[in-house]
XYZ file of C-alpha atoms in Angstrom:
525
model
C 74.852 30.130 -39.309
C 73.827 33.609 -40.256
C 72.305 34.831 -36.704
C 75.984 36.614 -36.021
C 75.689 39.037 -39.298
C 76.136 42.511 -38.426
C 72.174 43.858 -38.797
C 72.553 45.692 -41.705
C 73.637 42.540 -43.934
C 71.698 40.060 -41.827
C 68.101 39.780 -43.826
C 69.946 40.657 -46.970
C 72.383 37.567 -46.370
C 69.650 35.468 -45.715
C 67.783 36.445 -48.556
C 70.804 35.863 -50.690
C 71.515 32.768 -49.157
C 68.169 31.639 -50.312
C 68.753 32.350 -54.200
C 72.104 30.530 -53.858
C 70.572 27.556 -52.417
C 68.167 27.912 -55.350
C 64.789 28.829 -52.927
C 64.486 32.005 -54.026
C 61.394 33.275 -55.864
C 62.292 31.643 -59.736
C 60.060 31.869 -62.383
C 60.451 29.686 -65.370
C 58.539 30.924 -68.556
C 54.759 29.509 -68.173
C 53.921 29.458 -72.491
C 55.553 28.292 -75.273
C 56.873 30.568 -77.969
C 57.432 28.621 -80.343
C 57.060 31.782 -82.803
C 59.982 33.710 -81.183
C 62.934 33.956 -83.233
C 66.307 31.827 -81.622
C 68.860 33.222 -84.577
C 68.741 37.180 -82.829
C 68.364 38.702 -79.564
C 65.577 38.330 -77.247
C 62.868 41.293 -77.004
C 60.680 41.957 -73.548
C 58.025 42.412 -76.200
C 58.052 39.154 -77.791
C 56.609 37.884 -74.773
C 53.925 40.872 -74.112
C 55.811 43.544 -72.407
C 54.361 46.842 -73.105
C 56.980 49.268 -72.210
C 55.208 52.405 -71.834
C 55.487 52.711 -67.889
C 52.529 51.991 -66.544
C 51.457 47.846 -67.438
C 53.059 45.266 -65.774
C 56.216 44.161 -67.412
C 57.563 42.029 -64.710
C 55.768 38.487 -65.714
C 56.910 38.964 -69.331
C 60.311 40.089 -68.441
C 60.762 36.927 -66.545
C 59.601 34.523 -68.925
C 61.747 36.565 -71.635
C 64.840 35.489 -69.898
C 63.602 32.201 -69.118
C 63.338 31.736 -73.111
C 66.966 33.247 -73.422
C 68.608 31.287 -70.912
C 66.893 27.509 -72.176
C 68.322 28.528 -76.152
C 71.589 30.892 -75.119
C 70.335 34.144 -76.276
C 70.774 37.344 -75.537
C 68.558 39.497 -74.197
C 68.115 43.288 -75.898
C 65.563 45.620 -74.984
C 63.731 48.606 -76.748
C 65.975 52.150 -76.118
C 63.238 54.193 -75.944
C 60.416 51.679 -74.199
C 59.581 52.156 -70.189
C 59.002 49.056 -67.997
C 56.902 48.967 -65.358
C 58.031 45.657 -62.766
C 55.078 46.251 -60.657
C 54.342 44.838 -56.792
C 54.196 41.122 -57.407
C 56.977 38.930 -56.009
C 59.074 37.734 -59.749
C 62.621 37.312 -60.026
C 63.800 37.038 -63.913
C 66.877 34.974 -63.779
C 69.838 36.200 -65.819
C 72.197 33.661 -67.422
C 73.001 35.540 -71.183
C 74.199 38.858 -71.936
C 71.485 41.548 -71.412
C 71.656 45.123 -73.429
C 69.377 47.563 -71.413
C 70.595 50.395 -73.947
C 68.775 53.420 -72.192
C 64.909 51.749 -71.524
C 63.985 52.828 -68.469
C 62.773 50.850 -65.647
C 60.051 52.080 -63.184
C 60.254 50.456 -59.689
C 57.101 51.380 -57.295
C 57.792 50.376 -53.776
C 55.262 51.873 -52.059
C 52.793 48.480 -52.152
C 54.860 45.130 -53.266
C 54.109 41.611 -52.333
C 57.202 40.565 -51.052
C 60.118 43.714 -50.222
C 62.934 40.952 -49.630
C 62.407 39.710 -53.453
C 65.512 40.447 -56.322
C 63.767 42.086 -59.046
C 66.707 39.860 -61.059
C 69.181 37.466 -60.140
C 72.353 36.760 -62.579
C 73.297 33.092 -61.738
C 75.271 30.725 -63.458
C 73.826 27.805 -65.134
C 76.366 25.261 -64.161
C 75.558 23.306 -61.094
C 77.136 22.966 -57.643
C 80.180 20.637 -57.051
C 80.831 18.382 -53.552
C 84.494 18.894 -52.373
C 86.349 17.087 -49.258
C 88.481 19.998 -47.768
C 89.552 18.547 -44.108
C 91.335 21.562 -42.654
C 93.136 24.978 -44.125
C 96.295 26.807 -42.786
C 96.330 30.545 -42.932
C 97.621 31.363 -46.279
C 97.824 28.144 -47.371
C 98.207 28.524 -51.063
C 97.093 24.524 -52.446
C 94.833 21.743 -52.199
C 95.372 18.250 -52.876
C 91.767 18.700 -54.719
C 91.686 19.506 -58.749
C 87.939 20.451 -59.652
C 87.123 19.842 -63.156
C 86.481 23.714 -63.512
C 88.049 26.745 -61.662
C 85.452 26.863 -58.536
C 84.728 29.798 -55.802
C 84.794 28.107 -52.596
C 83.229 28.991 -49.073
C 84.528 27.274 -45.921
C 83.222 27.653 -42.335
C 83.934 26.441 -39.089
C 80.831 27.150 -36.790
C 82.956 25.930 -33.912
C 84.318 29.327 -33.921
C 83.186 32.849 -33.894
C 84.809 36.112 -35.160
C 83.949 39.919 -35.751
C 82.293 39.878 -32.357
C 81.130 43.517 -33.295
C 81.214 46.437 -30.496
C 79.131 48.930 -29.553
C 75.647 49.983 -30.453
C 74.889 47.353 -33.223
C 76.645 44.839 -30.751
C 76.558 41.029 -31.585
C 78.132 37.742 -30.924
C 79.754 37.303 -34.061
C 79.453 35.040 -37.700
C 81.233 31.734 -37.899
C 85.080 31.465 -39.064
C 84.952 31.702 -43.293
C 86.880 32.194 -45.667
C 86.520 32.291 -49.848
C 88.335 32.410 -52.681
C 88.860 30.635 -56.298
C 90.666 27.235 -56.216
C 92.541 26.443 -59.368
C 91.909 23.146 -61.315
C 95.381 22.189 -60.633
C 94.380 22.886 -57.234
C 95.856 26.228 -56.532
C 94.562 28.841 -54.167
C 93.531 32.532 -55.302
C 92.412 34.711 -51.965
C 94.412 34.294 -49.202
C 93.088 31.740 -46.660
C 92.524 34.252 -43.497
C 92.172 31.523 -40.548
C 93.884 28.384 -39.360
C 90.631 25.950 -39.670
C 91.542 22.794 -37.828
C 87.689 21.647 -38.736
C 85.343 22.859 -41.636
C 81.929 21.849 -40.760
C 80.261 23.557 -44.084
C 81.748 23.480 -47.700
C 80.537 25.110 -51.077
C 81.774 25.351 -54.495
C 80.664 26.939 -57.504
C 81.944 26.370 -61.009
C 83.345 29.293 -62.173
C 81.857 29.964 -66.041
C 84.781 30.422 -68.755
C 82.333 32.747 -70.567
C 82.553 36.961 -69.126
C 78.327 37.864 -69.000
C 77.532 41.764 -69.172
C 74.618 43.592 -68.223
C 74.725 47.053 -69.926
C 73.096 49.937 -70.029
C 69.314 50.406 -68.107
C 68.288 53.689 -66.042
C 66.510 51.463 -63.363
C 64.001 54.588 -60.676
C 63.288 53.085 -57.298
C 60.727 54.903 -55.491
C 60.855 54.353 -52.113
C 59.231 52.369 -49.943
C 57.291 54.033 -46.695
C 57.792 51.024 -44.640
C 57.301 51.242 -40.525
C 58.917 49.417 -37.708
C 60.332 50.842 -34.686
C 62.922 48.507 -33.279
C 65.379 46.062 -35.696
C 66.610 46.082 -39.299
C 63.837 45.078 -42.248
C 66.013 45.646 -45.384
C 64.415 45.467 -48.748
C 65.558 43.923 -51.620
C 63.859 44.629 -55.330
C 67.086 44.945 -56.672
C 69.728 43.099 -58.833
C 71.505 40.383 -57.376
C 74.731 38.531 -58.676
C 76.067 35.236 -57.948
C 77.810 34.100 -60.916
C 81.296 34.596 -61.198
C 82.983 36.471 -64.437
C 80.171 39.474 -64.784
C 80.189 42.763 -65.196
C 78.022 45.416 -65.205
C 78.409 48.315 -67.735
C 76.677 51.746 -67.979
C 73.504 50.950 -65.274
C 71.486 53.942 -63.871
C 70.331 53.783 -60.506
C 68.038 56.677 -59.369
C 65.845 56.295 -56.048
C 63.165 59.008 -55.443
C 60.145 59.655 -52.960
C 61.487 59.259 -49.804
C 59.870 60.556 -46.881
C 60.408 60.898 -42.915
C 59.356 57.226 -43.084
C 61.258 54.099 -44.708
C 63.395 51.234 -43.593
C 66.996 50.498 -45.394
C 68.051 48.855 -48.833
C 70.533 46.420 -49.192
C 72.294 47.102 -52.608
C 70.274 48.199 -55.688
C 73.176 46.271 -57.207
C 74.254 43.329 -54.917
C 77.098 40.641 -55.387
C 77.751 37.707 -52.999
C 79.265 34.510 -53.271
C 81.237 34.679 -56.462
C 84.041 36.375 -57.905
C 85.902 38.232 -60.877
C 82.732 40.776 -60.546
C 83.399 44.238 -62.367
C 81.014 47.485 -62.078
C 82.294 49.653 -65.046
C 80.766 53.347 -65.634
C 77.656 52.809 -63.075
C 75.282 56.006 -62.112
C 74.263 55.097 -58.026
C 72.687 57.074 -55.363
C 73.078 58.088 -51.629
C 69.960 56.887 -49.720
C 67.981 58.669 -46.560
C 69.182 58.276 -44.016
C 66.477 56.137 -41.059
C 67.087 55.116 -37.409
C 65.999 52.532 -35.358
C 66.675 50.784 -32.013
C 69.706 48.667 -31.823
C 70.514 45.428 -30.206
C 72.000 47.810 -26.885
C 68.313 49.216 -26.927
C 69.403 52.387 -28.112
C 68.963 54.640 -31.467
C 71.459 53.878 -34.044
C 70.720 55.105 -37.950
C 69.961 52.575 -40.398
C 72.475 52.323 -43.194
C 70.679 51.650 -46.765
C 73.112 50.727 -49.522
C 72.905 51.458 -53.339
C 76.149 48.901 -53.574
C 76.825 45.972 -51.697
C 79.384 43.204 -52.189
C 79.959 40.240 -49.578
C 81.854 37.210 -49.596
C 83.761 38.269 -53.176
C 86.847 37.277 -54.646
C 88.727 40.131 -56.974
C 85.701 43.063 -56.832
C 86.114 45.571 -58.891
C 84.856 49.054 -59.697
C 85.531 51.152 -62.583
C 84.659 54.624 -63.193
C 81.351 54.614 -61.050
C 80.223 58.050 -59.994
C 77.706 59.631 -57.832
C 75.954 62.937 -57.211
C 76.422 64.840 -53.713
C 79.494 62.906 -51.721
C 79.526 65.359 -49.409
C 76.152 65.572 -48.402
C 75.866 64.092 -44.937
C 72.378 63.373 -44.903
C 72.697 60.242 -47.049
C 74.337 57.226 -45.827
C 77.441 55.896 -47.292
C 76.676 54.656 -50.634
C 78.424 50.852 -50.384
C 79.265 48.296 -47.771
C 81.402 44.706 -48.241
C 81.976 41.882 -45.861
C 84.387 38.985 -46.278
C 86.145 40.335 -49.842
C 89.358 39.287 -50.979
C 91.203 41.801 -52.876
C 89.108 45.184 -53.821
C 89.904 47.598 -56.336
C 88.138 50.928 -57.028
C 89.648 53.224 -59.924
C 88.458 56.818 -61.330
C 85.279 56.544 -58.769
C 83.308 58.995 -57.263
C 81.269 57.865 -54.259
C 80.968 58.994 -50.596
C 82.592 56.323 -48.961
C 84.056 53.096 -49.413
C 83.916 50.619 -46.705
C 85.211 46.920 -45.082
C 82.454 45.922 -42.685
C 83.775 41.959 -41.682
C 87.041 42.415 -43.794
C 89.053 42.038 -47.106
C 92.551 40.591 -47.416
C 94.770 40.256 -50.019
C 94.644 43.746 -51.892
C 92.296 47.250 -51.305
C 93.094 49.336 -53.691
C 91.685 53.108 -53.925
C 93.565 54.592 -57.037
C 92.660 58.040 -59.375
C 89.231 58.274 -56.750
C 87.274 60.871 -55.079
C 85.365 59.457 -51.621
C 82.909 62.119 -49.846
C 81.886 62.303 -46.452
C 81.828 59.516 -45.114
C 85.156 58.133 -46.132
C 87.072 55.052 -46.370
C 87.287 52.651 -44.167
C 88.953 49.516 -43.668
C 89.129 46.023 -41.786
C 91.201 43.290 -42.528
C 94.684 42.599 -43.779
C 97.213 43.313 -46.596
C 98.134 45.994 -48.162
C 95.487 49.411 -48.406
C 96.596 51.747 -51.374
C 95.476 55.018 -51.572
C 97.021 56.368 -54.479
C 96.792 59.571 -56.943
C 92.916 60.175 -55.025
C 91.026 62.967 -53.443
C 89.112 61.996 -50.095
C 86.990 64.213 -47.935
C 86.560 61.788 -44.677
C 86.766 62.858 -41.267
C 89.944 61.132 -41.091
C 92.141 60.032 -44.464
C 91.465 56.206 -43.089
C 88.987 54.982 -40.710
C 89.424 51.994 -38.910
C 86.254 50.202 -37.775
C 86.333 50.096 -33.692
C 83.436 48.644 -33.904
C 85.022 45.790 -35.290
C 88.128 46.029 -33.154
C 90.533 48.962 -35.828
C 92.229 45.927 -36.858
C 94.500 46.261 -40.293
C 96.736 43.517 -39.939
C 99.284 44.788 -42.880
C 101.006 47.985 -44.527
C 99.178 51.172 -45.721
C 100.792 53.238 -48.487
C 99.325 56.734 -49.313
C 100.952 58.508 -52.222
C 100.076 61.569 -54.218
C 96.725 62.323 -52.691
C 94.749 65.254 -51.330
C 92.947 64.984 -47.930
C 89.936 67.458 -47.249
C 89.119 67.007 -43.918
C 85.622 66.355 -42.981
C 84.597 67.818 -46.588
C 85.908 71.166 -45.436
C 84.410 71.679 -41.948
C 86.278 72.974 -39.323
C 87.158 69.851 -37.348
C 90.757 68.589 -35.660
C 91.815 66.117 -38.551
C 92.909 62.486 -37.574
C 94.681 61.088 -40.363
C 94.244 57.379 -38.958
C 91.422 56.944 -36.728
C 91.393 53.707 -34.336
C 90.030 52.982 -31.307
C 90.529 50.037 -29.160
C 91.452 50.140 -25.461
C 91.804 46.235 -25.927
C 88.687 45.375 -23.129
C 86.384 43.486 -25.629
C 87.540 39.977 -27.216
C 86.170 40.458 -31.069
C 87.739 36.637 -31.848
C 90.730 37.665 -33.313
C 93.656 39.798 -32.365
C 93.894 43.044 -33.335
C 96.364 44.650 -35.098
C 97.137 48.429 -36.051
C 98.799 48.978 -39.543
C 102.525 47.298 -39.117
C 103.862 49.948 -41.332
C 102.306 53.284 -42.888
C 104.223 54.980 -45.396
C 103.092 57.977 -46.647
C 104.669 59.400 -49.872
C 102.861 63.058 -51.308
C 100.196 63.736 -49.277
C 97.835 67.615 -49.040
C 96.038 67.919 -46.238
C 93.725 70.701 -46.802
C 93.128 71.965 -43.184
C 92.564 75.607 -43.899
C 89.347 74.916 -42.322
C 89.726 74.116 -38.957
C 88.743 74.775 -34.657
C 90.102 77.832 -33.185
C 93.361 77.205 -30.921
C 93.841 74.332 -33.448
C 97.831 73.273 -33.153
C 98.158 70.978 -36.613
C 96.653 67.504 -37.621
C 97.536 64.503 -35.928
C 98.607 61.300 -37.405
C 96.953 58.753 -35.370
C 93.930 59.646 -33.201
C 94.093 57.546 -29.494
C 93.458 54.678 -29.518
C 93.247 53.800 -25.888
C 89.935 55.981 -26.072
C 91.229 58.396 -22.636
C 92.212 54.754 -20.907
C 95.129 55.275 -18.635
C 98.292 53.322 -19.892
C 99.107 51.094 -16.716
C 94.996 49.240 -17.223
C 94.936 45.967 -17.801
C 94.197 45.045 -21.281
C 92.982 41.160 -21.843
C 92.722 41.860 -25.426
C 95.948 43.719 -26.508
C 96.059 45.693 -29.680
C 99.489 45.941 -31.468
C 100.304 49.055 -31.906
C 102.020 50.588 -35.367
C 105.737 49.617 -35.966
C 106.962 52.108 -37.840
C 105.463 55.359 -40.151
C 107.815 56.916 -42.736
C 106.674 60.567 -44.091
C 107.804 62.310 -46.874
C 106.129 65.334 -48.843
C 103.313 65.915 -46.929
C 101.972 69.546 -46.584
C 99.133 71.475 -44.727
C 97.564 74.581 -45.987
C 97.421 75.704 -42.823
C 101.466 75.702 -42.583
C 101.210 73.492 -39.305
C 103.294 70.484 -38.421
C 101.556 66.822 -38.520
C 101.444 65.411 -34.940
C 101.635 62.008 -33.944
C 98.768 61.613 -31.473
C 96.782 63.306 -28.832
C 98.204 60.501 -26.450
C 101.424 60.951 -25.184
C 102.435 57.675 -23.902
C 101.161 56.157 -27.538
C 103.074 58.951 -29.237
C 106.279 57.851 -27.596
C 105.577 54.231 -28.826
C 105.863 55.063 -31.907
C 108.206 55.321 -35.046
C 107.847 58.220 -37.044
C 110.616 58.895 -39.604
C 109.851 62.450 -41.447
C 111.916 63.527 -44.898
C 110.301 66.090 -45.956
């Protein structure tokens, strides 16, 4: 089911996959300790950690958790003490609250045992439930099914294949899915995306009453020096969440010695198949950027995440920063597939971005977003609100995956730095899809765009330059009598008011004339 995966997620999804199914590397404590304490916290050291950086802390890390999952303890760690979680291929399952305070955490990745391994894995303890689900209507909003706990809930239809990606990482697509939370009186949160008149695959997780929090840690990757030519091998060693109702408060992430040589990571901090997931006041880092050879047999870079979040219901991040947004030699910082509603507030990253779509909400609100941007697939409503962004265009829609936002877009009070200053012709929405290529859906530009207080800084920008445009073309040059088998709806109507340029020039609607005239743009400034 997972050969369609756009190749930067596909290992990493099938990794993850794994731990869900519960094959993943687990390792229950080996010794009893019957002399550790079950009326306080649980210590690293009360199972033989050493903590000074240089000894192997990973066995007695795992079997430390082990301990505080089987009795319900928390886990708290020594603020000054330095683990070492060496090459070998241990994953400490976290199910309790863990305080990291400020220990620090060495990560070696030049010689491991098994790069595709989590490091940890935050699961739930509860177990699995079977569900009957027959079909689904888009945005069908009940079941005739009442689980005896709130559950998230995957569906596929295999029958059917969608985000038929474009281009140089070109593919045939991932099975129809959807997720989101069903209610125990059988309510549905996450809007259902597809008409499903079969589901041939069904999962459901019990949703845990009780909020877990990781806090604190200052976690140093150094990289790994990996070699292959052709294809994606993304590593792992990392922190991976599947249990619904966590968040994550105050974590460092730091990654150093990387060289001319490396292959991609897949989220330092990784969440799939769950939801109600907060990040809250997290330190992350822009990666190297690689390249490979693609699936067209051509170079393509290699994308390595610090944050990744697939197949999430309600993702949220909260005052996460980073260092260098506009440095261009570091790939975008996070990637998502399949989300249903995403909010980012008072964050600082270089990009955020929709690879296979979120519905329901995207929210970017009180944010700053560096080079490379935001970008978005899917439908709803995008919000850009109150929020500084230095993209080559204000919003980039994926061509790749067809520039489809099937939905409104509503900028208001925000600054736009073009390109993080360089002198480039500014696009405020960039889409591009001459409607030749059938990506299983169809494809939609924003139905409405209103844009209420928006700065575009251009005072930057080519000689003989005229103004910024609104939309770039979309038809890619394609004359406007071709035939297009796979139409693309074009934007309904745009409504302007308060926008400026420091340059003093007008906005434009679009290099394309016969797309200009399509459109509805209603100024009132």
């Amino acid at each position: 089911m997972l050969e369609g995966l756009v190749p930067h997620f596909r290992p990493f999804v099938v990794f993850c996959a794994l731990a869900l199914a519960g094959v993943a590397p687990v390792f229950p404590a080996t010794r009893s300790k019957t002399t550790v304490p079950t009326d306080r916290p649980v210590s690293y050291e009360a199972f033989g950690a050493v903590g000074d950086g240089v000894a192997d802390d990973l066995p007695a890390i795992v079997e430390a958790h082990a301990f505080a999952n089987a009795h319900g303890l928390p886990v708290k760690t020594m603020p000054g003490a330095t683990y070492h979680l060496g090459r070998r291929a241990l994953t400490a399952i976290i199910a309790t609250d863990t305080d990291w305070s400020t220990s620090r955490f060495v990560i070696d990745d030049t010689d491991v045992e098994n790069h595709r391994a989590s490091l940890f894995a935050v699961r739930s303890l509860l177990e699995p439930v079977a569900l009957s689900i027959q079909r689904l209507t888009r945005d069908q909003r009940h079941l005739d099914v009442q689980p005896s706990r709130d559950c998230w809930v995957r569906v596929e239809n295999n029958r059917r294949r969608v985000f038929i990606r474009r281009g140089l990482n070109q593919n045939n697509g991932t099975p129809q899915r959807d997720c989101f939370i069903l209610r125990r009186d059988g309510t549905i949160e996450g809007a259902i995306d597809w008409d499903y008149d079969t589901i041939t695959r069904i999962e459901a997780h019990p949703i845990d009453e009780r909020p877990l929090v990781l806090r604190g840690g200052v976690f140093t990757t150094t990289a790994n020096r990996m070699k292959q030519e052709k294809g994606y091998n993304y590593w792992a060693r990392n922190i991976a969440i599947s249990r619904s109702n966590t968040s994550v408060v105050g974590l460092t992430h730091r990654i150093v010695g990387e060289t001319d040589v490396g292959h991609p990571y897949n989220g330092f901090l990784t969440v799939i198949g769950c939801a109600n997931v907060t990040l809250r006041d997290c330190f992350v880092t822009g990666h190297r950027t690689y390249t490979t050879i693609g699936s067209a047999n051509k170079p393509v870079s290699m994308g390595t995440y610090d944050l990744v979040a697939n197949e999430v219901v309600n993702f949220t991040m909260v005052g996460c920063r980073m260092d260098n947004i506009c440095d261009t030699t570091r790939w975008g910082v996070i990637g998502t597939n399949f989300c249903k509603n995403i909010l980012l507030e008072n964050c600082t990253l270089s990009r955020m971005d929709t690879h296979q779509g979120v519905s329901g909400t995207y929210t970017i609100r009180g944010c700053t977003l560096g080079h490379a941007g935001l970008n978005a697939i899917g439908r709803g409503t995008l919000t850009v609100e109150n929020s500084t962004l230095n993209g080559r265009s204000l919003v980039g829609l994926r061509g790749d995956y067809g520039s489809t936002w099937e939905g409104t877009v509503v900028i208001r009070n925000s600054r736009w730095i073009p390109a993080c200053g360089a002198a480039v012709q500014p696009h405020l929405i960039n889409a591009s899809n001459d409607g030749q290529h059938d990506f299983g859906y169809p494809c939609f530009m924003p139905r409405e765009i209103t844009i209420d207080g928006l700065v575009i800084d251009d005072s930057h920008h080519p000689n003989n330059y005229q103004g910024p445009y609104l939309f770039s073309d979309p038809d890619g040059g394609r004359a406007g009598a071709a035939a297009r088998p796979f139409p693309y709806r074009l934007t309904e109507q745009v409504t302007i008011r308060n926008l400026t340029t420091t340059s003093g020039r007008k906005l434009r609607t679009s290099p394309n004339p016969g797309f200009t005239t399509r459109v509805r743009v209603s100024e009132a400034n």
